[in-house]
Coordinates of C-alpha atoms in Angstrom, one line a residue:
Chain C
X167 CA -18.8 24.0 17.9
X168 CA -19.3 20.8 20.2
X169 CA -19.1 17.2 19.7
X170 CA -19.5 14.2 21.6
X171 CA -19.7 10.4 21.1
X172 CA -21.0 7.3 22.9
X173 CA -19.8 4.1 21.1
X174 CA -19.7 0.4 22.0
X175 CA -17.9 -1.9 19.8
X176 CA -15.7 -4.9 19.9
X177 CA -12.4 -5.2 18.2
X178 CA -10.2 -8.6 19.4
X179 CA -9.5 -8.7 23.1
X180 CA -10.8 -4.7 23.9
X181 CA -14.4 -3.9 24.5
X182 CA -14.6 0.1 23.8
X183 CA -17.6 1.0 25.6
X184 CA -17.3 5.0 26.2
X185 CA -19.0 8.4 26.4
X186 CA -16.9 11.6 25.6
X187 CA -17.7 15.3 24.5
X188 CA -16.3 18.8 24.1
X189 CA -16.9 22.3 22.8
X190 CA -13.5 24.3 21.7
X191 CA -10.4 23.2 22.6
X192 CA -8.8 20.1 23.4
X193 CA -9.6 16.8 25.4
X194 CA -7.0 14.8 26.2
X195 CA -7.3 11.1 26.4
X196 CA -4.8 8.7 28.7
X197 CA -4.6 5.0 29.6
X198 CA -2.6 2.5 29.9
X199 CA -1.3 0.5 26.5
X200 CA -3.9 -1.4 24.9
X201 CA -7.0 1.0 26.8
X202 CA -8.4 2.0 23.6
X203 CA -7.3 4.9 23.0
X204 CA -6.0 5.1 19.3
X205 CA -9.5 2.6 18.6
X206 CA -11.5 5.2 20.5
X207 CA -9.8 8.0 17.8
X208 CA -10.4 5.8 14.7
X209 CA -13.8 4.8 15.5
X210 CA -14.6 8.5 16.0
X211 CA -12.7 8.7 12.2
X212 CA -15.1 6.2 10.9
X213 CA -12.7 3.5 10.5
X214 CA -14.8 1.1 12.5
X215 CA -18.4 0.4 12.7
X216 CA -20.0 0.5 16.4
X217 CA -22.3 -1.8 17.2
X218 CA -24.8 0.8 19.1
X219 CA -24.2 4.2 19.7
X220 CA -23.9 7.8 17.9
X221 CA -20.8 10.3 16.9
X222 CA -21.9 14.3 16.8
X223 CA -20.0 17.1 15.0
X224 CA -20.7 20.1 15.2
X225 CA -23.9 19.5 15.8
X226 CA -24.6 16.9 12.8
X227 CA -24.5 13.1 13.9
X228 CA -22.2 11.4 11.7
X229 CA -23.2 8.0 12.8
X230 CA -26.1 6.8 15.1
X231 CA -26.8 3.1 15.3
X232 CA -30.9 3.5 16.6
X233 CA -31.7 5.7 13.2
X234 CA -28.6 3.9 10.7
X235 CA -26.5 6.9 10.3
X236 CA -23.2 6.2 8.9
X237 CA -21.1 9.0 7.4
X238 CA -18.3 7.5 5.6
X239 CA -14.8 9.2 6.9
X240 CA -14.3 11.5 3.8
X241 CA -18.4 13.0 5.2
X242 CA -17.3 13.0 9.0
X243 CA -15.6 16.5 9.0
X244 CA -12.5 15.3 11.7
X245 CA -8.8 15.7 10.9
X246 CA -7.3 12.7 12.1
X247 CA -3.6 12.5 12.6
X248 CA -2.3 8.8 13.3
X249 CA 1.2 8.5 15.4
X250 CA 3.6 8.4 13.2
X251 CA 1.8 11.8 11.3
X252 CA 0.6 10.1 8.5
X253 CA 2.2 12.4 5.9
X254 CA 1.9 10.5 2.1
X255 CA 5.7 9.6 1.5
X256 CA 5.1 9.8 -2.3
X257 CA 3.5 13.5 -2.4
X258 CA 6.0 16.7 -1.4
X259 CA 5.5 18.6 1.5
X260 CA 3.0 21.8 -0.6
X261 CA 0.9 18.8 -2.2
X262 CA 0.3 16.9 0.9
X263 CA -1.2 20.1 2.5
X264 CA -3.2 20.9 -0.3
X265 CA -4.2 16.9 -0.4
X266 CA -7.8 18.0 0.8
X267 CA -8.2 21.2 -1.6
X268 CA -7.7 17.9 -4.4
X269 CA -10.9 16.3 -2.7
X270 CA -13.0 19.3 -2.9
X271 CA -11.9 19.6 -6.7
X272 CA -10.2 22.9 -6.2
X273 CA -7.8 24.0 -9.1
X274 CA -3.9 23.5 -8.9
X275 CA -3.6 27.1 -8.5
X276 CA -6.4 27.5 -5.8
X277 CA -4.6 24.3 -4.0
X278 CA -1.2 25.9 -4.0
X279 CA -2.1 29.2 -3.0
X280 CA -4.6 27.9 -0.3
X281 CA -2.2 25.4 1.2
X282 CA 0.2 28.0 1.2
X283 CA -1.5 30.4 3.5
X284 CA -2.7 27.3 5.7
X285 CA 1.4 26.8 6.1
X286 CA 2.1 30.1 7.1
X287 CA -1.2 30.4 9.3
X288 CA 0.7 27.0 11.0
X289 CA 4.1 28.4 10.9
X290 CA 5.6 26.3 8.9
X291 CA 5.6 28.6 5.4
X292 CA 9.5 27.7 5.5
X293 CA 9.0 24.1 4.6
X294 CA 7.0 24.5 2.0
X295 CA 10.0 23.4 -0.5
X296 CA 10.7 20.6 1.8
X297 CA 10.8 16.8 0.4
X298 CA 8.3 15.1 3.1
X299 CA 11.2 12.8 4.1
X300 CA 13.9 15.3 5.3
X301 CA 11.9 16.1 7.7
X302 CA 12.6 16.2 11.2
X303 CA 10.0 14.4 13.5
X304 CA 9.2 17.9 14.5
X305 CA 8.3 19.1 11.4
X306 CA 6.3 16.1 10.1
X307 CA 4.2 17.3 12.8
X308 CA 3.6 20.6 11.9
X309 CA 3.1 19.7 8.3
X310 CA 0.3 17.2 9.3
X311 CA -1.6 19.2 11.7
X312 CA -1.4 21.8 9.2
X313 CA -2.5 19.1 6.7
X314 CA -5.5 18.3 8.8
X315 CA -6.2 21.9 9.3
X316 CA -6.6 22.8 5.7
X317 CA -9.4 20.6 5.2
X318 CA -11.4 22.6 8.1
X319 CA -12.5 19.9 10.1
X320 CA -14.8 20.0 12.9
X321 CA -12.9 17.9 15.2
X322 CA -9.3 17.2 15.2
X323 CA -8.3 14.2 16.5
X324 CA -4.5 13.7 17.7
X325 CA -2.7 10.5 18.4
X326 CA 0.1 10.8 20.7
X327 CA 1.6 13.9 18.8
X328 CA 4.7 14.3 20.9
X329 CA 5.4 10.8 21.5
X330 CA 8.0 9.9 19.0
X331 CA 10.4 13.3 19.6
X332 CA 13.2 14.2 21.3
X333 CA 12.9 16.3 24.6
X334 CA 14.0 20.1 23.0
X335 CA 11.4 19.0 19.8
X336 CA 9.0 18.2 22.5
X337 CA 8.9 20.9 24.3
X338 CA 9.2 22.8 21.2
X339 CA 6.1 20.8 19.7
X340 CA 4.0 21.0 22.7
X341 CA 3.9 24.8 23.2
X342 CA 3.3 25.1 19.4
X343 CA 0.6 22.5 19.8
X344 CA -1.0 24.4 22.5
X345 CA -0.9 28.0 20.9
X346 CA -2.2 26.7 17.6
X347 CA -5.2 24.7 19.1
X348 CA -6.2 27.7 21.0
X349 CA -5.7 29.8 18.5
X350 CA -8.0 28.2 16.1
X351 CA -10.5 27.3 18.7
X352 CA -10.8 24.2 17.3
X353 CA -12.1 21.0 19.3
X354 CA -10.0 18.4 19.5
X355 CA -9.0 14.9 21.0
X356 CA -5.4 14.6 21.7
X357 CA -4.1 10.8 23.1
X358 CA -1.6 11.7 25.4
X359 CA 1.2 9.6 27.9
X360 CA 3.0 12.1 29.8
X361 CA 1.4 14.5 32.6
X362 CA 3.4 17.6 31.0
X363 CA 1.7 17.7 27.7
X364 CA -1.6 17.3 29.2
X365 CA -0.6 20.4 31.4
X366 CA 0.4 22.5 28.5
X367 CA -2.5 21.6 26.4
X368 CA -4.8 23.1 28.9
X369 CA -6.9 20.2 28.4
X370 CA -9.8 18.4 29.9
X371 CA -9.0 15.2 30.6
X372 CA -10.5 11.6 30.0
X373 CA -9.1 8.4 31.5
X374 CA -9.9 5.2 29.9
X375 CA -9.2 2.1 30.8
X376 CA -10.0 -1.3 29.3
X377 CA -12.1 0.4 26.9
X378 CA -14.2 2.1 29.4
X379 CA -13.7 5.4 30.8
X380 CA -13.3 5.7 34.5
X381 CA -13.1 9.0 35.5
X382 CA -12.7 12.5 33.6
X383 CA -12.4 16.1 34.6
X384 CA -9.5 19.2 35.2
X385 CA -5.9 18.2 35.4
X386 CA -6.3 20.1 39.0
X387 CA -9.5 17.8 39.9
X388 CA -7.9 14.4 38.7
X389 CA -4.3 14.9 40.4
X390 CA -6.1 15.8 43.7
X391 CA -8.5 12.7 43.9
X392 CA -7.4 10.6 41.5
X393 CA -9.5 7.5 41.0
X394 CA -7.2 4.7 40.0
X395 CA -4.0 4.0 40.3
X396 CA -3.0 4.6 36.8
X397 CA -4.7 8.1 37.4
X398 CA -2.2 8.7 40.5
X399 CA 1.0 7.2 38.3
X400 CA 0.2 10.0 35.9
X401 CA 0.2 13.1 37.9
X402 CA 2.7 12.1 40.3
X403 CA 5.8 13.3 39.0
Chain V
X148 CA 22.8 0.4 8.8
X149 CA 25.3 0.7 6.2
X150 CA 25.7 -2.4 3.6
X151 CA 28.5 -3.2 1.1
X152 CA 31.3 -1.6 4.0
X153 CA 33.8 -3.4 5.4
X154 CA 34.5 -7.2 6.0
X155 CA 31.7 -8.1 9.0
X156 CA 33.1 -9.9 11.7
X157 CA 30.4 -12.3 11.9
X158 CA 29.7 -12.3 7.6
X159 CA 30.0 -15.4 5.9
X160 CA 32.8 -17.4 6.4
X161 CA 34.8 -19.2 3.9
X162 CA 33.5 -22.8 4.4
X163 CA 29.7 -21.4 3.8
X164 CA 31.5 -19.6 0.6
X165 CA 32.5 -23.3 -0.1
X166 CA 29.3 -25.4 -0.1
X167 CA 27.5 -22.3 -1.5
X168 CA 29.4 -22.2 -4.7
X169 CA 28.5 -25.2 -6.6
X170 CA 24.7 -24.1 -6.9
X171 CA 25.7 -20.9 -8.3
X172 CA 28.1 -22.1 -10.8
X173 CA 24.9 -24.8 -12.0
X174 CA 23.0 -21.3 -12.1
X175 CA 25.9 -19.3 -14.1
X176 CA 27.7 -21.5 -16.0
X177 CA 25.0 -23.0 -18.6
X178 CA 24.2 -19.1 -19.2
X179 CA 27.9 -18.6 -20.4
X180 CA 27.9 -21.6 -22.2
X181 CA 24.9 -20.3 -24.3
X182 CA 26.9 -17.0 -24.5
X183 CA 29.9 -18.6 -26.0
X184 CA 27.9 -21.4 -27.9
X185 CA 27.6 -19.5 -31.0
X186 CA 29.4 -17.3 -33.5
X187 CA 28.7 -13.5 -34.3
X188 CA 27.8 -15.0 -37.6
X189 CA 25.9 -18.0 -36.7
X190 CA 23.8 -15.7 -34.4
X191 CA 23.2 -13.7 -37.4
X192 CA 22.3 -16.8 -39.9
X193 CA 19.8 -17.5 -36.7
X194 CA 18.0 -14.3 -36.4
X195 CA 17.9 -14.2 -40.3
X196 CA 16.1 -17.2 -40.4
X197 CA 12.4 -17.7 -41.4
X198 CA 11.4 -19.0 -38.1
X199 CA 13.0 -16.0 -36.3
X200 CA 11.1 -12.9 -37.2
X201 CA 7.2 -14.2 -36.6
X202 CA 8.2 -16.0 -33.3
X203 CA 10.0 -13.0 -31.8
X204 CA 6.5 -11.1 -33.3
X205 CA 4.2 -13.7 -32.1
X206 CA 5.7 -13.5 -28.7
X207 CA 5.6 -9.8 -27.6
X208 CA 2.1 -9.4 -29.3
X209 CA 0.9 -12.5 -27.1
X210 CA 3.2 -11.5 -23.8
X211 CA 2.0 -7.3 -24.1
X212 CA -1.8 -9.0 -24.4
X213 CA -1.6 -11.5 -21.4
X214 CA 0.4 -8.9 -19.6
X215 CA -2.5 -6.1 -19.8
X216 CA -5.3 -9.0 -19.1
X217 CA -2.9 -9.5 -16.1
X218 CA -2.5 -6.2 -14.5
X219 CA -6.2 -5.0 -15.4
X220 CA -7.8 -7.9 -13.6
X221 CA -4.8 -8.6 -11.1
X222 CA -5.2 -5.4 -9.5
X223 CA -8.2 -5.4 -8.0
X224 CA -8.0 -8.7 -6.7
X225 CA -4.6 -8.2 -5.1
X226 CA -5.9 -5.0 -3.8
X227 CA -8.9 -7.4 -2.2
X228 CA -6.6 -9.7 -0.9
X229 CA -4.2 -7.4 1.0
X230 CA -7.0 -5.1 2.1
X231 CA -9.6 -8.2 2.9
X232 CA -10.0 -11.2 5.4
X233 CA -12.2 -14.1 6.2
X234 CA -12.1 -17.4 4.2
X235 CA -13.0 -16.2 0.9
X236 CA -9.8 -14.2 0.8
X237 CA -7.9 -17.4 2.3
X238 CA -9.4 -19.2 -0.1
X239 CA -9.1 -16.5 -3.1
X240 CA -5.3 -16.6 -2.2
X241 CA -4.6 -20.5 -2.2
X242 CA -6.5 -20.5 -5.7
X243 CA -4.3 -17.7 -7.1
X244 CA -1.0 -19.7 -6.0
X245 CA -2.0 -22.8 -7.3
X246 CA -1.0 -22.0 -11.3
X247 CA 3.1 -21.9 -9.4
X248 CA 2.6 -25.6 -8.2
X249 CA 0.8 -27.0 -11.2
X250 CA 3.0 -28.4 -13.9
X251 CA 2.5 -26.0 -17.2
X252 CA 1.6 -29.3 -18.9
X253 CA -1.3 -30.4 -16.9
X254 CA -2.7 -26.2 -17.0
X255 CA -2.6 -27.1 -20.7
X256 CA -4.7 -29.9 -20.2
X257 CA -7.0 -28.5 -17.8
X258 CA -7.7 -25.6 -20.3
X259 CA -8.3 -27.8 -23.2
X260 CA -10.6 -29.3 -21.0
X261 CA -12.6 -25.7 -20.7
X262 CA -12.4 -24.8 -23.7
X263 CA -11.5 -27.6 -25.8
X264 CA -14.2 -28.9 -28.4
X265 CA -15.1 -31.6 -26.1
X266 CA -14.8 -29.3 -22.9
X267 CA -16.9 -27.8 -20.0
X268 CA -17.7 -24.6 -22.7
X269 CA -17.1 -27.0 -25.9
X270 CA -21.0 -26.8 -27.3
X271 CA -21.5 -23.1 -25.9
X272 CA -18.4 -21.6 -28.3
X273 CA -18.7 -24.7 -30.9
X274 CA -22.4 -23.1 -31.0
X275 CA -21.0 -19.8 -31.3
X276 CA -18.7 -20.6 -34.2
X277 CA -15.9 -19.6 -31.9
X278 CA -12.4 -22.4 -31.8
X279 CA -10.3 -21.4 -29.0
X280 CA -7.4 -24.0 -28.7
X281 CA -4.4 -24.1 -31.2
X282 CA -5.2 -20.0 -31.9
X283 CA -3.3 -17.0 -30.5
X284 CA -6.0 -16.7 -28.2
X285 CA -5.0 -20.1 -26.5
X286 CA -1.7 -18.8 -26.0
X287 CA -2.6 -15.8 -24.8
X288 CA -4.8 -17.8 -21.8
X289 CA -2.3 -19.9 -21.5
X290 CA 0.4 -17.1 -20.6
X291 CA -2.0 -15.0 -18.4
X292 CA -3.3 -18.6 -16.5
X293 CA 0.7 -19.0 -15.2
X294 CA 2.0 -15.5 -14.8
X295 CA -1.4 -14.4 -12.8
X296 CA 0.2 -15.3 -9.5
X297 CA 3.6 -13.8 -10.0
X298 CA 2.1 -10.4 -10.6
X299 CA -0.5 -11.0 -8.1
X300 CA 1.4 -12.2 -5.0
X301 CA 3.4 -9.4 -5.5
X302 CA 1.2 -6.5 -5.4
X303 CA -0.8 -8.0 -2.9
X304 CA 2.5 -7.7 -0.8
X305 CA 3.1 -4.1 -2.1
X306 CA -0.3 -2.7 -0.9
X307 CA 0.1 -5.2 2.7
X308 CA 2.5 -2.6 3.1
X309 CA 0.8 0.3 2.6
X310 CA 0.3 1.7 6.1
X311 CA -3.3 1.3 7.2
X312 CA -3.1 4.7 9.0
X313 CA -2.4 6.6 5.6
X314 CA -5.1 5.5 3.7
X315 CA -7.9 6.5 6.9
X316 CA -5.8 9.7 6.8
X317 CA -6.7 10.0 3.1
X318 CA -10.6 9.4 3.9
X319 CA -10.7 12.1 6.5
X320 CA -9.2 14.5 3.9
X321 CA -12.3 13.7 1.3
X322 CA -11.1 11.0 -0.4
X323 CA -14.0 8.6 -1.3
X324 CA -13.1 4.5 -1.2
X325 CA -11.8 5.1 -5.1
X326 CA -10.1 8.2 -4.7
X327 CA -7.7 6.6 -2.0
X328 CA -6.7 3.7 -4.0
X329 CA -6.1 5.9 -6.5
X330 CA -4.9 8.5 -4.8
X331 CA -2.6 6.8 -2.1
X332 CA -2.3 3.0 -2.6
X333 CA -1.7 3.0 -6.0
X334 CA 1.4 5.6 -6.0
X335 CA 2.7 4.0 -2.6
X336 CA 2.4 0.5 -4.0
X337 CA 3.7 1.5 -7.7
X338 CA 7.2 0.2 -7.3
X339 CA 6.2 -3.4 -6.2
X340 CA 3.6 -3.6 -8.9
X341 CA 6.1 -3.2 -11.3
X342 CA 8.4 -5.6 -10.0
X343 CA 5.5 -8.2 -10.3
X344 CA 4.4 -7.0 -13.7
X345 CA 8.2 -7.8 -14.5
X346 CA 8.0 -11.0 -13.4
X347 CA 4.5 -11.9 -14.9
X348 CA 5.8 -10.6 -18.5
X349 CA 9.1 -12.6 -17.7
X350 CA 7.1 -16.2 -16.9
X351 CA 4.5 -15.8 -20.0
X352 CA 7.8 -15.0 -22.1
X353 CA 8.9 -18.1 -21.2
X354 CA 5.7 -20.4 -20.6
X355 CA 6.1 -23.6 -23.4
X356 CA 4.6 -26.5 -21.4
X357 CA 0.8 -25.2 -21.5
X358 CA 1.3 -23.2 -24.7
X359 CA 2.3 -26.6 -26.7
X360 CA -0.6 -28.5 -25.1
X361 CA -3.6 -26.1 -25.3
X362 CA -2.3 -24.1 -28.7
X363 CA 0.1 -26.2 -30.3
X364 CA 2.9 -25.3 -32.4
X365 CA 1.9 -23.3 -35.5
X366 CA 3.9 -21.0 -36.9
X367 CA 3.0 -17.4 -36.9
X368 CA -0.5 -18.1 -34.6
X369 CA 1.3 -20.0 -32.0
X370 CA 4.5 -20.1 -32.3
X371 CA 6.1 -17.8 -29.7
X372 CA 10.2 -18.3 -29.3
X373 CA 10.1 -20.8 -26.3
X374 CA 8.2 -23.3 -29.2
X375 CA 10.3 -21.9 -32.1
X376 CA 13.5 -23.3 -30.2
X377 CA 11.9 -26.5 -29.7
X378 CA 10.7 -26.8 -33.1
X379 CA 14.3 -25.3 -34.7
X380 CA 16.3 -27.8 -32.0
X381 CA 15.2 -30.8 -34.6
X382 CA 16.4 -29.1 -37.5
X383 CA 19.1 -26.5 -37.4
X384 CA 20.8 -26.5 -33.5
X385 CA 22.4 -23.1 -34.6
X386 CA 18.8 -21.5 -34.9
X387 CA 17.4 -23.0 -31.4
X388 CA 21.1 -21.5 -30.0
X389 CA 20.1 -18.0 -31.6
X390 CA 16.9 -17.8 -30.4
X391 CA 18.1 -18.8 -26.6
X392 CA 20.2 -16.8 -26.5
X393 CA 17.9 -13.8 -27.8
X394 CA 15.5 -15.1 -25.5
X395 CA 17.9 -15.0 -22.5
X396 CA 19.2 -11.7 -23.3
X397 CA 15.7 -10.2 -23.0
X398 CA 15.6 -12.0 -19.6
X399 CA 18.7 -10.4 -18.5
X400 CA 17.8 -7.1 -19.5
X401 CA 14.3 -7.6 -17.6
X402 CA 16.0 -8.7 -14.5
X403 CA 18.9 -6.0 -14.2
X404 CA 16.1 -3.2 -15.1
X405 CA 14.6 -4.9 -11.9
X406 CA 16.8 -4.5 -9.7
X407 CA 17.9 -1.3 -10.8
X408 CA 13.8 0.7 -10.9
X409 CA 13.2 0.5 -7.2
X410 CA 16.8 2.0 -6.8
X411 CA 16.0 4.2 -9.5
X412 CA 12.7 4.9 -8.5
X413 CA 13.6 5.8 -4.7
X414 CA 16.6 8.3 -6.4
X415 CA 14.0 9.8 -8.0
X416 CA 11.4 10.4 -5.3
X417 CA 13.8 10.4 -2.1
X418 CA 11.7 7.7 -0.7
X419 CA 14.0 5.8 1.7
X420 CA 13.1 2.6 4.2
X421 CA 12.2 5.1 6.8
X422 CA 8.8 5.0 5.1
X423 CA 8.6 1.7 3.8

């Protein structure tokens, strides 16, 4: 499993103009506010058209400008999860995981029993009962990712998971984040602000900046020669 | 966070209490005196009488048709309009507002003019053997012309709110285009397109301006209440006070359901602002 993407588009003020790949497990992506980084996630999605370039997954291009490929998002294969998780306020916690069984036209009983054991693969078989807004932020986490999971996507694609909790949910969502995307040997792009998730994550690591992407490598490479000063911010503390 | 506690330092204070009153008692009080105009009996003699019974008829046959014209073809284009952008949206959106500005009475005019016998279609449906003004069918474009916008400018609002993020979340998860309208928009959006359909059902209920121009005033084919009362105010004032005040009961009833379904509605599904 490997993907990589090389888009250029235009979208108000930012110019995304970027090259990233990966096999299993996670990249992470950090920049400054207003870099790109959520536009880099959604373009990969499908929600925007480049105007040259190509997106692989898995080893099928989902969209190449030179040849007209253009998957729509349902075709792409990524499970995208927005900050914010993204859960459907108006479905419970069970139906929004087996939202993607719907899509492939599974029956009720296939969807409930399949979303079922994607909850307890995730850990969160407790919440199955759960309305979606009781939740703690925590948990909207888990139910999404687990959300995204059940439709088996190729690539996963994170925004800022951890930013909206509180430090003991953090660290609590992190090391769950980290375990899980190692143990499904998935690839995925996480969007990440703080130094200590990227740590945890075990991730390769992207920096963009102004929609272009200005240097990339280990955590270890980057905090020993980093090349900007947002790069050096970062790993500092 | 909490509303309807205690006393607010900085609420309203009692001079703004003062020069807000007078506009609501010019709201309330013509409402009570149409409550207390008329006799249990009188109200009786009123409903039994022959004009009653085909207007009341007339008018939820006419108000359940425009209101279905309404919501089938008011859908999609709110859906455009919130999800769209460019200058045919801009312009889409100006043209749906302009029935609220327009006087009823020159909307009547305007549609004779369409569809009159001497109108932009007059030889096409004279040709076709088909009469559109003074029919039901006239009131029933008549109703759906001026209660488009209300239903329209409100779900367009109700899906502006549907977060943008959910419905690519819904597309990565195999949704098609349809299926996440459907699927997402729709359910998210229910609440305030039944708010608007309230208030489309609630103006073509009440429209008389266009209705008296472009269909006239016959009873039983166009003669929904709002023309009954005009037509039984220069005979029998008891039977024009009867049918207001059935009339304005309905009203009342719309408008309390109203405000009760979203509460209602968010009860039911534990939906709270939080998501909103």
């Amino acid at each position: 499993m490997s993907w990589r993407a090389a888009v250029r588009l235009r979208i108000g003020s930012l110019e995304l103009d970027a090259e990233v790949q990966g096999r299993e497990g996670p990249v992470a992506v950090i920049g400054p506010n207003g870099s790109g980084k959520t536009t880099l996630l959604r373009t990969i999605a499908g929600a925007f058209r480049p105007d040259s370039g190509f997106i692989e997954i898995g080893g099928v291009p989902v969209f190449d400008a030179s040849r007209g490929i253009d998957l729509p998002p349902e075709r792409r294969g990524v499970g995208y999860v927005p900050q914010g998780y993204g859960l459907f306020p108006h479905l419970s916690v069970i139906d929004n995981v087996a939202f993607p069984l719907i899509s492939k036209g599974a029956s009720r009983a296939v969807r409930q029993e399949g979303s079922r054991r994607t909850m307890e693969r995730t850990g969160c078989a407790h919440l199955t009962r759960r309305a979606t807004h009781g939740l703690s932020g925590g948990e909207q986490q888990r139910v999404a990712l687990a959300r995204a999971l059940a439709a088996e996507p190729g690539l996963l694609l994170l925004d800022e998971p951890l930013a909206a909790l509180d430090a003991p949910a953090r660290r609590e969502v992190r090391t769950y984040l980290a375990s899980h995307l190692a143990r499904e040997r998935l690839p995925a792009l996480v969007v990440s602000h703080e130094a200590r998730d990227v740590r945890a994550l075990g991730a390769e690591v992207l920096v963009l900046e102004r929609g272009r992407v200005v240097q990339s490598g280990t955590v270890d490479a980057l905090a020993a020669s980093p090349a900007t000063d947002f790069v050096a911010a970062f790993f500092e503390a | 966070m909490t509303r309807g506690g205690g006393a607010h330092r900085d609420g309203p204070g009692r001079a703004l209490l003062m020069l807000a009153a007078p506009i609501l008692l010019l709201l309330g009080v013509p409402l009570v005196a149409l409550a207390v105009a008329s006799s249990p009996s009188d109200l009786l003699a009123g409903i039994r009488s022959p004009v009653f019974a085909p207007a009341l008829w007339l008018s939820v046959r006419t108000t359940v048709a425009s209101v279905a014209v309404v919501l089938v073809g008011g859908t999609p284009l709110a859906w455009w309009l919130a999800s769209g952008e460019g200058r045919a949206v801009r312009i889409a959106e100006a043209l749906v507002d302009l029935p609220i500005v327009i006087p009823p009475a020159v909307v009547g005019i305007a549609l004779l003019e369409t569809y009159g016998r001497s109108g932009l279609f007059g030889a096409q449906l004279t040709a076709l053997g088909i009469q559109v003004p003074f029919t039901t069918l006239a009131v029933v474009l008549a109703q759906v012309v001026v209660s488009t916008p209300f239903y329209v400018q409100a779900a367009a609002a109700a899906f502006r709110r549907v977060d943008r993020d959910l419905l690519l979340v819904a597309r990565t998860l195999g949704q098609t285009r349809r299926g996440t309208f459907l699927r997402v928009a729709l359910p998210i959006a229910l609440p305030g397109l039944v708010g608007g359909a309230a208030l489309a059902w609630a103006r073509a209920l009440g429209e008389f301006g266009a209705t008296l121009l472009f269909a006239g005033n016959l009873p039983g084919t166009t003669q929904t209440m709002p023309l009954a009362i005009y037509a039984a105010l220069e005979s029998d004032v008891k039977v024009a006070v009867a049918l207001s005040l059935v009339l304005a009961g309905a009203s009342v009833l719309l408008l309390f359901a109203l405000r009760m379904a979203p509460r209602a509605w968010s009860a039911f599904h534990g939906t709270t602002e939080e998501h909103a």
